XYZ file of C-alpha atoms in Angstrom:
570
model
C -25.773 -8.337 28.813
C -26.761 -9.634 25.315
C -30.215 -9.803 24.149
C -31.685 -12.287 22.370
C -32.301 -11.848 18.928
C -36.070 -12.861 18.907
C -36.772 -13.318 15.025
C -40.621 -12.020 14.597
C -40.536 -12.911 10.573
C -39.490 -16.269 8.776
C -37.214 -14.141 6.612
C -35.691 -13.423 9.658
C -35.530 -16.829 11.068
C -33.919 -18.169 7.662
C -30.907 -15.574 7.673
C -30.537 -16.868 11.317
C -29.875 -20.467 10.034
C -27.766 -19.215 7.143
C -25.661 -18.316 9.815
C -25.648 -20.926 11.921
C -24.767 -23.032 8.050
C -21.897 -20.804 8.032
C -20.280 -21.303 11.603
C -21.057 -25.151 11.138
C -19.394 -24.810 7.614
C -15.766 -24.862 7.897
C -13.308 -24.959 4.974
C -10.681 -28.588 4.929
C -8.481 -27.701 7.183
C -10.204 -25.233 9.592
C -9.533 -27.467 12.576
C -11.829 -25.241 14.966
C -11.349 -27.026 18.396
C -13.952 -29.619 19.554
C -14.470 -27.609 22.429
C -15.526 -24.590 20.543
C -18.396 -26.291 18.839
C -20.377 -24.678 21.523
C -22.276 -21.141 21.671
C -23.660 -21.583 18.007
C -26.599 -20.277 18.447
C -24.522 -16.597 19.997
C -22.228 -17.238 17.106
C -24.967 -16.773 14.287
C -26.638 -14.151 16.032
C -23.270 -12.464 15.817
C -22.545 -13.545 12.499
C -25.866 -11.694 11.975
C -25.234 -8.572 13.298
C -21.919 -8.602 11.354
C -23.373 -9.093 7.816
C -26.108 -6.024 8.344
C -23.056 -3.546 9.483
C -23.051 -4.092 13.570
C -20.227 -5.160 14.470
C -20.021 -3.795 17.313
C -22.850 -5.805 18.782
C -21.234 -8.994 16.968
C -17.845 -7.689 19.810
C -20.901 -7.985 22.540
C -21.467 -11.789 21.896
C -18.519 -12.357 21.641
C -16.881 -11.101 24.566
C -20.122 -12.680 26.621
C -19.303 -15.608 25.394
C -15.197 -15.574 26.793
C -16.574 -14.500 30.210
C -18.790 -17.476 30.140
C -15.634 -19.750 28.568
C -12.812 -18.215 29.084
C -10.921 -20.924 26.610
C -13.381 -20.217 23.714
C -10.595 -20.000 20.648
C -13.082 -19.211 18.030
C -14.651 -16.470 20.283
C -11.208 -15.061 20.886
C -10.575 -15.400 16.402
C -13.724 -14.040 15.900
C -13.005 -10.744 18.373
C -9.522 -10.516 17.033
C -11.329 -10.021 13.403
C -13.471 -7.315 14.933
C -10.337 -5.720 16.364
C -8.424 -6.080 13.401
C -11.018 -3.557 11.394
C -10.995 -1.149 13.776
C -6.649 -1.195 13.357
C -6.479 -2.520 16.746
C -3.794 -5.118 15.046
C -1.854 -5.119 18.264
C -5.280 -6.505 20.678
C -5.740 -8.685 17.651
C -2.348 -10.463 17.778
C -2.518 -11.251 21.102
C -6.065 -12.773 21.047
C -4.954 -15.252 18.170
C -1.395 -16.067 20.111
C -4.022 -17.289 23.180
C -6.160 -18.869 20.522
C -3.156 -21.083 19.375
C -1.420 -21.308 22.067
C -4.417 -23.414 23.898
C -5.050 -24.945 20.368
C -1.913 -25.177 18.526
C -4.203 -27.235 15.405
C -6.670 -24.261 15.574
C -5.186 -23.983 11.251
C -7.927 -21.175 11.220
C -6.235 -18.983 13.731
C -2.762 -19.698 12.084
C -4.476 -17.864 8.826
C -5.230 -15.320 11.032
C -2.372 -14.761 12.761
C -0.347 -14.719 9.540
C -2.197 -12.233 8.364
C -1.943 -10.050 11.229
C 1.205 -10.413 11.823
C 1.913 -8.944 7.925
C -0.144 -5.313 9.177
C 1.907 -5.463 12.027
C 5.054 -5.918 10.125
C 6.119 -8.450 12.049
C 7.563 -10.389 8.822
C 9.319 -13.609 10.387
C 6.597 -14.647 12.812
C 4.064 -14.036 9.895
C 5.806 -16.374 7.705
C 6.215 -18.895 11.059
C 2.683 -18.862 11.485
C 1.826 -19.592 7.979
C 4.361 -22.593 7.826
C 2.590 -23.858 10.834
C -0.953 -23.575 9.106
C 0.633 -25.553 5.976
C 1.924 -28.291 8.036
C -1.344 -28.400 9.980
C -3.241 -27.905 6.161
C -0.894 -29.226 3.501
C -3.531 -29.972 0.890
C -5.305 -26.815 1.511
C -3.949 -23.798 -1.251
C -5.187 -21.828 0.913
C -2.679 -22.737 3.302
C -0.012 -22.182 0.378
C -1.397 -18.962 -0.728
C -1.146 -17.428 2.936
C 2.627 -18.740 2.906
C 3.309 -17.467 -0.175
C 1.425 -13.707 0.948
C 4.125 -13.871 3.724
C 7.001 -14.526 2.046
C 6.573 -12.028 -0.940
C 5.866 -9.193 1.916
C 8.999 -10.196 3.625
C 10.911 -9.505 0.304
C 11.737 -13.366 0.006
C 10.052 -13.295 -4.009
C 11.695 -16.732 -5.043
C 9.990 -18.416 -2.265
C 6.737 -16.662 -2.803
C 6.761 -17.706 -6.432
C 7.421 -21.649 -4.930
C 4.818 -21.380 -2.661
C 2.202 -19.427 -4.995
C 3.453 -22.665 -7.298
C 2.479 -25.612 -4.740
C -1.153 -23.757 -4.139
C -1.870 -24.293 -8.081
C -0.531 -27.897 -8.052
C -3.445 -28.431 -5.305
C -5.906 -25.598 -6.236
C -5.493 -25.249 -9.924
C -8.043 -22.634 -10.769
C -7.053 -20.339 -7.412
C -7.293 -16.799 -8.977
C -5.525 -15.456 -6.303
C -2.686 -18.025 -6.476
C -2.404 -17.223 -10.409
C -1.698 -13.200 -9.689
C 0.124 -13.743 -6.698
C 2.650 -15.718 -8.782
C 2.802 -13.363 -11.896
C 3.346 -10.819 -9.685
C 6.377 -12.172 -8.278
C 7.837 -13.373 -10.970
C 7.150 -9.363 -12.465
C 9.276 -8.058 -9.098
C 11.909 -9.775 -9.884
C 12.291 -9.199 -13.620
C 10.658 -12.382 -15.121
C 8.330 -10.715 -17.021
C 7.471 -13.363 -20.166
C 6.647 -15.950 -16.776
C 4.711 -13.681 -16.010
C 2.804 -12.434 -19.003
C 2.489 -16.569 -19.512
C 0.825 -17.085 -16.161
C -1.419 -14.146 -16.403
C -2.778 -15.935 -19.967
C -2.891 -19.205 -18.011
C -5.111 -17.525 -15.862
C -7.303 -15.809 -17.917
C -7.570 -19.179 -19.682
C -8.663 -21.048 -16.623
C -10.791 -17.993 -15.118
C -12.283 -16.244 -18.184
C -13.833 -13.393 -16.178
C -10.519 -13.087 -14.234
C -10.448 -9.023 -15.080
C -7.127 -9.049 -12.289
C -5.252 -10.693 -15.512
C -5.925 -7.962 -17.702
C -5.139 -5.564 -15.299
C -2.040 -6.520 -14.307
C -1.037 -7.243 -17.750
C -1.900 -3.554 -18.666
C -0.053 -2.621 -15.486
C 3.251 -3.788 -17.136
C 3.727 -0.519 -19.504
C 4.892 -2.522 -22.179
C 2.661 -5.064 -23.073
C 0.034 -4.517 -25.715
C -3.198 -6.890 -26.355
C -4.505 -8.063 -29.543
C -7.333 -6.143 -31.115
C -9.734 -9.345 -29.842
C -8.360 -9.346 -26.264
C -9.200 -5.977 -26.662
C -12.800 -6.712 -28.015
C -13.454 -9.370 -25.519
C -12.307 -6.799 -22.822
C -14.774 -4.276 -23.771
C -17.728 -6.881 -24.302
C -16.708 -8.061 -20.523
C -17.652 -4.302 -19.617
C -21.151 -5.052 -20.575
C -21.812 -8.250 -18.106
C -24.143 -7.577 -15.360
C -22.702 -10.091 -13.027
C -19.154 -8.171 -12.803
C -18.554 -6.914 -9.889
C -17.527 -2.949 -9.532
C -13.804 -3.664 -8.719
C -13.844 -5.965 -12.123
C -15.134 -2.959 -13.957
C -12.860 -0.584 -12.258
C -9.844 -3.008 -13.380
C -10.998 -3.498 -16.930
C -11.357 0.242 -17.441
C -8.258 1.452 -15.984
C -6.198 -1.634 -18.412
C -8.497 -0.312 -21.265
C -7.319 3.459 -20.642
C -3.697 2.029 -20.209
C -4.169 0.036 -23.574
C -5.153 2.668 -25.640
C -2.745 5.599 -24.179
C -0.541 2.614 -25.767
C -1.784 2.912 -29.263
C -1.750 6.817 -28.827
C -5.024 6.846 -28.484
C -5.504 9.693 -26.164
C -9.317 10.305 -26.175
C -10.261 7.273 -25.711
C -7.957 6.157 -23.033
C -8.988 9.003 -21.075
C -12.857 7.954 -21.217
C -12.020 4.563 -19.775
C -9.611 6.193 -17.201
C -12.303 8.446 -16.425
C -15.203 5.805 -16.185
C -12.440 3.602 -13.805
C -12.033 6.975 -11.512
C -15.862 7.655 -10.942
C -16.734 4.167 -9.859
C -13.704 3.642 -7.974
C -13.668 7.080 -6.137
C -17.720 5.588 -4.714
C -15.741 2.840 -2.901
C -13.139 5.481 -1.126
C -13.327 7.128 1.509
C -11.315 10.865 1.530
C -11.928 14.224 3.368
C -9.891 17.078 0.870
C -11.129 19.723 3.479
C -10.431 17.425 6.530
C -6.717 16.678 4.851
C -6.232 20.483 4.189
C -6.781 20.961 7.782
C -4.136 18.073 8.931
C -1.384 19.764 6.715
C -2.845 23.064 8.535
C -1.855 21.518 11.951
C 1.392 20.178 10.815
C 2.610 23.781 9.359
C 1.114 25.124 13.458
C 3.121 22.279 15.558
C 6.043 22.358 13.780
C 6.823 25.554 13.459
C 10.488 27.614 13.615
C 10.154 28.263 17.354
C 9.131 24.247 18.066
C 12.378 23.535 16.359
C 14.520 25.805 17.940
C 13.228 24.803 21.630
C 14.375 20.835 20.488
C 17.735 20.928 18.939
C 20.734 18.452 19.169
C 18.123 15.418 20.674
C 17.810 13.233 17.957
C 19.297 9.693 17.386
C 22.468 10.356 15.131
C 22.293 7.063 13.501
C 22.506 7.975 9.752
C 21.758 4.822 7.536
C 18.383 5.850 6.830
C 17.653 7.271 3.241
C 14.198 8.353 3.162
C 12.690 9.027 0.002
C 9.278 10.963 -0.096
C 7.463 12.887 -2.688
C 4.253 12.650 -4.479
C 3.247 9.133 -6.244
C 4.540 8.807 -9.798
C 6.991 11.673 -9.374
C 10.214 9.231 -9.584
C 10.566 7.784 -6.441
C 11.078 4.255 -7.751
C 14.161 5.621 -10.105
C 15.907 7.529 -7.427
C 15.362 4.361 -5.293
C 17.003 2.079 -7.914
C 20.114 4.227 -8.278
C 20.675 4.679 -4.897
C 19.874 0.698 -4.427
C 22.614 0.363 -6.889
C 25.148 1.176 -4.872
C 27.201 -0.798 -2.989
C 26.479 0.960 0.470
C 23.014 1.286 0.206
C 20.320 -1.531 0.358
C 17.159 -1.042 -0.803
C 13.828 -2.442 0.677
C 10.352 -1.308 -0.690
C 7.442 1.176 0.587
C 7.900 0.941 4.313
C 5.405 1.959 6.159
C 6.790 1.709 9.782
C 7.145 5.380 10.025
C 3.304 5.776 10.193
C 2.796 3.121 12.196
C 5.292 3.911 14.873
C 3.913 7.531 14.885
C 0.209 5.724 15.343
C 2.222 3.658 18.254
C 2.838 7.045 20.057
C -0.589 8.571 20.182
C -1.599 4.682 22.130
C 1.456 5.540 24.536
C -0.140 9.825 25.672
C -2.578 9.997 28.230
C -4.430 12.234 26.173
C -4.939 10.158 22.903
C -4.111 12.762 20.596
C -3.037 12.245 17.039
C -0.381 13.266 14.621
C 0.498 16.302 15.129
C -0.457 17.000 17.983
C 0.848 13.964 19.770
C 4.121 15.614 19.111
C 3.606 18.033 21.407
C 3.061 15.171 24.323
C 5.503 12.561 23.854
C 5.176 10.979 27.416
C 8.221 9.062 28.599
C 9.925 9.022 25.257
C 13.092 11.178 24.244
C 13.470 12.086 20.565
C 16.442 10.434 20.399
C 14.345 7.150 21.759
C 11.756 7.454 19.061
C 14.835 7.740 16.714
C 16.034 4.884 18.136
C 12.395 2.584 17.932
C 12.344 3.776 14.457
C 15.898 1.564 13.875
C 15.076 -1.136 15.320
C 11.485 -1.429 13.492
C 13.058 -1.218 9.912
C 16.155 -3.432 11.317
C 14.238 -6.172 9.780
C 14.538 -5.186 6.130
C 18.603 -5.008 6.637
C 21.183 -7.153 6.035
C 23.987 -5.369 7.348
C 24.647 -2.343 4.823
C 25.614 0.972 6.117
C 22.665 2.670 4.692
C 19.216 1.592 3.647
C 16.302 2.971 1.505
C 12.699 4.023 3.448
C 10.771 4.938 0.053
C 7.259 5.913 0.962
C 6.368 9.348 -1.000
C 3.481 9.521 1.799
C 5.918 10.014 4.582
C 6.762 13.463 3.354
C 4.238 14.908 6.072
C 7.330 13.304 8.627
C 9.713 15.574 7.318
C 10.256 17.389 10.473
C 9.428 14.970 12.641
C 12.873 13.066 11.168
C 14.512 16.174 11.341
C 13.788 15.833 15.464
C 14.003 12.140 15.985
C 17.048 11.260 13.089
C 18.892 14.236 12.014
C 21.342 12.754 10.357
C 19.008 10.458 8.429
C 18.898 11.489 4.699
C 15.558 12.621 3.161
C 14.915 13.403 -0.948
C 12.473 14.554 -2.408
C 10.913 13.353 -5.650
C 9.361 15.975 -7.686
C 7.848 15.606 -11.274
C 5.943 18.161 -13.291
C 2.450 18.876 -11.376
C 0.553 17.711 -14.180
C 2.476 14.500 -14.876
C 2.618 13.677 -11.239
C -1.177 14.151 -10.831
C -2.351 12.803 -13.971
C 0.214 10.100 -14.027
C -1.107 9.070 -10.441
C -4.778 9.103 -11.834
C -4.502 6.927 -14.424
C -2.752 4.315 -12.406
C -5.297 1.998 -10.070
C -3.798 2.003 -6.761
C -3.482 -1.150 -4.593
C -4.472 0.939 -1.807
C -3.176 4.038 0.454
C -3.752 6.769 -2.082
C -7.604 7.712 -2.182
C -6.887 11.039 -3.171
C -6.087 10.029 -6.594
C -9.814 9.352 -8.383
C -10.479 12.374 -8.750
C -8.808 15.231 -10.857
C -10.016 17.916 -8.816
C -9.487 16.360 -5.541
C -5.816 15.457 -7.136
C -5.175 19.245 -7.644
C -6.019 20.120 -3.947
C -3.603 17.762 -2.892
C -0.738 18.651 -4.710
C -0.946 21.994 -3.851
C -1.179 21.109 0.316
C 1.943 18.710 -0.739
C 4.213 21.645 -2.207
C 2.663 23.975 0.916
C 3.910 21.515 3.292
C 7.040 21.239 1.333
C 7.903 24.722 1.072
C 7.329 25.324 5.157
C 9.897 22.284 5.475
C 12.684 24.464 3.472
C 12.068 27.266 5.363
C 12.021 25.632 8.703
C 14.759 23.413 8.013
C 16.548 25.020 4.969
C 19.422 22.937 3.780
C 17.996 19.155 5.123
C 15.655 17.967 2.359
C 16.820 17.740 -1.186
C 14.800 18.230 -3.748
C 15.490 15.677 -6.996
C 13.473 16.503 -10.237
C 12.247 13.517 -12.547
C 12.882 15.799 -15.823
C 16.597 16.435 -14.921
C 17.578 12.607 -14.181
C 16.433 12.280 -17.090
C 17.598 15.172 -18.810
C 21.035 14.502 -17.129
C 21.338 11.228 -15.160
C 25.373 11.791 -14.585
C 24.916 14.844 -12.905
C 21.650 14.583 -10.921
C 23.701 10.604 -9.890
C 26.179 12.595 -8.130
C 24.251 15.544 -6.947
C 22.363 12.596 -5.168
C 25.221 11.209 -3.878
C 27.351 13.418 -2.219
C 23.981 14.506 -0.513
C 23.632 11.242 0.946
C 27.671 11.367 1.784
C 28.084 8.227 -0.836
C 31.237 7.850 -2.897
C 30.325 7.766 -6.831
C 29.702 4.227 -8.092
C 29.474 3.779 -12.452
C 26.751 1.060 -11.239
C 24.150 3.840 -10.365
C 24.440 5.065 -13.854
C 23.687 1.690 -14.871
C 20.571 1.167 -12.562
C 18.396 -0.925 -14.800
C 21.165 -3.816 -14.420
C 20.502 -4.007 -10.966
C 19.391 -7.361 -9.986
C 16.704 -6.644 -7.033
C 12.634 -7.377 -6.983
C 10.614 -4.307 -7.580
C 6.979 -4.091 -6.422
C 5.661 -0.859 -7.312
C 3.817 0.010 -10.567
C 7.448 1.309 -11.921
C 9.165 -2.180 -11.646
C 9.429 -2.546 -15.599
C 10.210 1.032 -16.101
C 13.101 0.753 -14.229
C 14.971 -1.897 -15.804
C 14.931 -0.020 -18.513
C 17.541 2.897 -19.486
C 16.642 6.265 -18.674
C 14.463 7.316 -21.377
C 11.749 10.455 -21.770
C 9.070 9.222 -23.208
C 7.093 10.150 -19.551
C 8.111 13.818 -20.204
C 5.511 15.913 -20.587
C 3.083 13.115 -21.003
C 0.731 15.450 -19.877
C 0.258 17.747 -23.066
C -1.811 14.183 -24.948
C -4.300 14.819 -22.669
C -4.553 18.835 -22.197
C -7.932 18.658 -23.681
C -9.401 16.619 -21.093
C -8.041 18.122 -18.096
C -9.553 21.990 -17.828
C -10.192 21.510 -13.692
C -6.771 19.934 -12.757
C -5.030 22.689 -14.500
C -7.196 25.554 -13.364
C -6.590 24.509 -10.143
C -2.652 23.899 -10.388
C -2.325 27.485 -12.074
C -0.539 29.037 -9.054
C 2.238 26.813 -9.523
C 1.669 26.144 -13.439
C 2.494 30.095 -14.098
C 6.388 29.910 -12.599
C 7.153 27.490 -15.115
C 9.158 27.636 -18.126
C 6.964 28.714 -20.543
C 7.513 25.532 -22.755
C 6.142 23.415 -19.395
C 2.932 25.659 -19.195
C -0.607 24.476 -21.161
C -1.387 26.789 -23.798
C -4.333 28.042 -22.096
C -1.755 29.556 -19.603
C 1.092 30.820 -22.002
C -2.158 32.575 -24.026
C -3.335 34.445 -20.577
């Protein structure tokens, strides 16, 4: 039963009708059914109770509301949206399928769809349901920009950058169309486009700090001393929002590292770590216990009781690690060659692990839902974890899974795929962690804002990685970023004939490789090997006391030439 909200104050009674102005407001194009034009007064109570952090009373309304009308679509968007941010993606889908399938010119539950759809990884229906909303909303960017979000995710970058396109001929000042288009044309290697439409942007949108992030974000671009100016005067207006700050700081800190400025770029990527790390949320001691349970469940003993009852497929070549340890490189020199397609940062793996704890009567998690895997064989999961990433494949024999966060799955793909391929990028601790705090993640890493936080993790990643070797010695290999570089021929083939590939001149010749690139390496990588990102770590010893005092236990087997000074002096 729902209560009535009984509004005692005319404060109260005002946010009420704000409300209601929002349910009555719809965008062009929102085609909510005439039938749904009912309920308003439930809908802005739950509106309400969604905008003062209830949403679980806003679920209430809503679900009163569908056993009063069973055929309410924007009920049923409206609980899909609550579902969808509690990760219950799956419930969501299928309320917005009813929604349009009793309303096929509901355009508003198209968007949604879409967009579920993209968590879900369910690439070509997300891209049908956004055609649909653009031939229900054609002069709506909006519709164009939602398009264009599915195309890019399903790797199809040329028709992204034609639909990002068609939202600025009809929205010219859409921020989001502008970045969504210079990013594209960055993945696949037009950079000048996209340098030009990031100016374009910051030209039409002044404030637009996304521009000078992203700009920043390409390694090798450098501002003029007034961009630079202007940047830091931006810093100082009260009506920027925390994420703006948090972008202009971080491209600040990545400007001046550029100009060899070392102090100052580590204030600015300092000041972009403390307010972004507010805005995270990340449990060191609760992720020190999860590696903890991983190390118990799969132990020696658990492997030796399931042997020989995987899937033996063996085109998977999963590449795991730490972020900005290399992953990207070994990825483009394996994607170079001819027998091995590569796709992006997949992350299937997690959510077909996430799929099995839905599936065990008792609910349990990773790892324990290991130990339960109800009606499912190893070689079955093996098997769902095929046809899940069949998507990304266009018939080569092998195919790249890069996610470095899937390196707490090690064992698990030694049960379900043993054949399947795994590497291991490793970089210099310091290099890997500071390199990974100075770049702003788009999201999945909160672990990275803080150096001390940064330290802890690295250490449970090589713990976890060590137990791997010695529970299943011989089936991970380990690939270090300063020996590509140091010596690309012989690392190439060491890579190789551990992935059972012939040698192939084009992986030498990586950077010539014509294929979009999304992560924060894409430039890098169309470059030739070079070192400049050796050692990068000694410009900013000074700064970085904790992370190294923490990182000591693995700082002191180095080579004394790797070690900071205040380690080679102990």
């Amino acid at each position: 039963h729902v209560q009535k909200l009984q509004p005692a104050r005319s404060h109260v009674e005002a946010k009420i009708q704000r409300a209601k102005d929002l349910i009555k407001s719809n965008p062009p194009g929102s085609s909510i059914p005439q039938q749904d034009l009912s309920f308003n007064e439930e809908l802005a109570e739950a509106q309400q109770f969604k905008l003062d952090g209830h949403p679980e009373k806003a679920e209430d309304i809503y679900r009163s509301i569908l056993r009063k009308n069973p055929h309410h679509g924007e009920a049923m968007r409206l609980l899909a949206g609550v579902a969808a941010t509690h990760n219950k993606y799956d419930d969501a889908e299928l309320l917005l399928l009813r929604a349009v399938s009793q309303s096929p010119n509901f355009s508003r539950a198209w968007l949604d769809l879409s967009r579920i759809q993209l968590e879900l990884g369910k690439f070509p229906n997300a891209v049908e349901s956004a055609e649909r909303l653009v031939a229900l909303s054609p002069g709506v960017g909006e519709s164009y920009v939602a398009l264009a979000n599915a195309q890019s995710q399903s790797n199809l970058p040329e028709l992204a950058i034609e639909s990002y396109s068609k939202t600025l001929t009809v929205s010219p000042t859409h921020e989001g169309a502008f970045s969504g288009l210079a990013h594209q044309l960055k993945t696949v290697g037009r950079q000048e486009e996209a340098i030009k439409v990031h100016r374009q942007n910051i030209q039409v949108n002044p404030k637009n700090t996304e521009s000078y992030w992203n700009l920043a974000n390409l390694k090798t671009f450098r501002f003029e001393d007034s961009e630079v100016d202007h940047m830091e005067s931006l810093l100082e207006d009260n009506s920027l929002k925390d994420l703006s700050k948090v972008q202009l700081c971080n491209a600040l800190g990545l400007e001046y590292e550029g100009r060899k400025d070392y102090g100052r770029a580590f204030h600015y990527f300092e000041r972009c770590n403390e307010m972004h790390r507010q805005s995270e949320t990340y449990d060191p001691v609760g992720h020190e216990i999860f590696i903890n349970k991983i190390i118990e469940v799969f132990s020696a003993d658990f492997f030796s009781a399931h042997q020989n009852s995987g899937n033996l497929d063996q085109s998977p070549i999963l590449v795991v690690g730490l972020p900005r340890s290399g992953s990207t490189l070994i990825e483009q020199i394996l994607a170079s060659h001819s027998q091995v397609e590569g796709t992006h940062e997949l992350s299937d793996l997690a959510h077909m692990v996430q799929s099995l704890k839905r599936e065990n009567r008792s609910g349990t998690h990773f790892p324990e839902n290991m130990l339960e895997t109800g009606r499912r064989t190893w070689s079955e999961i093996g098997g769902l974890y095929i046809k899940r990433t069949d998507k990304y494949r266009s018939g080569i024999p092998h195919f790249i899974d890069k996610n470095p966060n899937n390196f707490v799955y090690c064992g698990l793909l030694k049960l379900i795929l043993p054949k399947a391929k795994i590497i291991n990028a490793r970089r210099h601790p310091l290099d890997s962690s500071f390199g990974s705090y100075k770049q702003l993640f788009a999201s999945g890493q909160p672990f990275t804002y803080d150096l001390c936080e940064l330290g802890e993790y690295y250490l449970q990643y090589q713990r976890l990685m060590d137990h791997w070797h010695e529970v299943i010695p011989g089936h991970i290999l380990d690939v270090d970023y300063e020996e590509v570089v140091a010596d690309l021929d012989t690392q190439v083939r060491r890579i190789l004939d551990y992935c059972g590939l012939p040698f192939e001149e084009a992986c030498l010749r990586f950077h010539e490789t014509d294929r979009s690139v999304k992560t924060a390496s894409s430039e890098q990588v169309r470059r030739p090997i070079y070192a400049s990102s050796v050692n990068l770590w000694k410009n900013y010893e000074p700064y970085i006391d904790e992370l190294i005092e923490i990182l000591e236990p693995l700082l002191i087997d180095l080579p004394e030439n790797q070690q900071p000074s205040s380690i080679r002096g102990s």
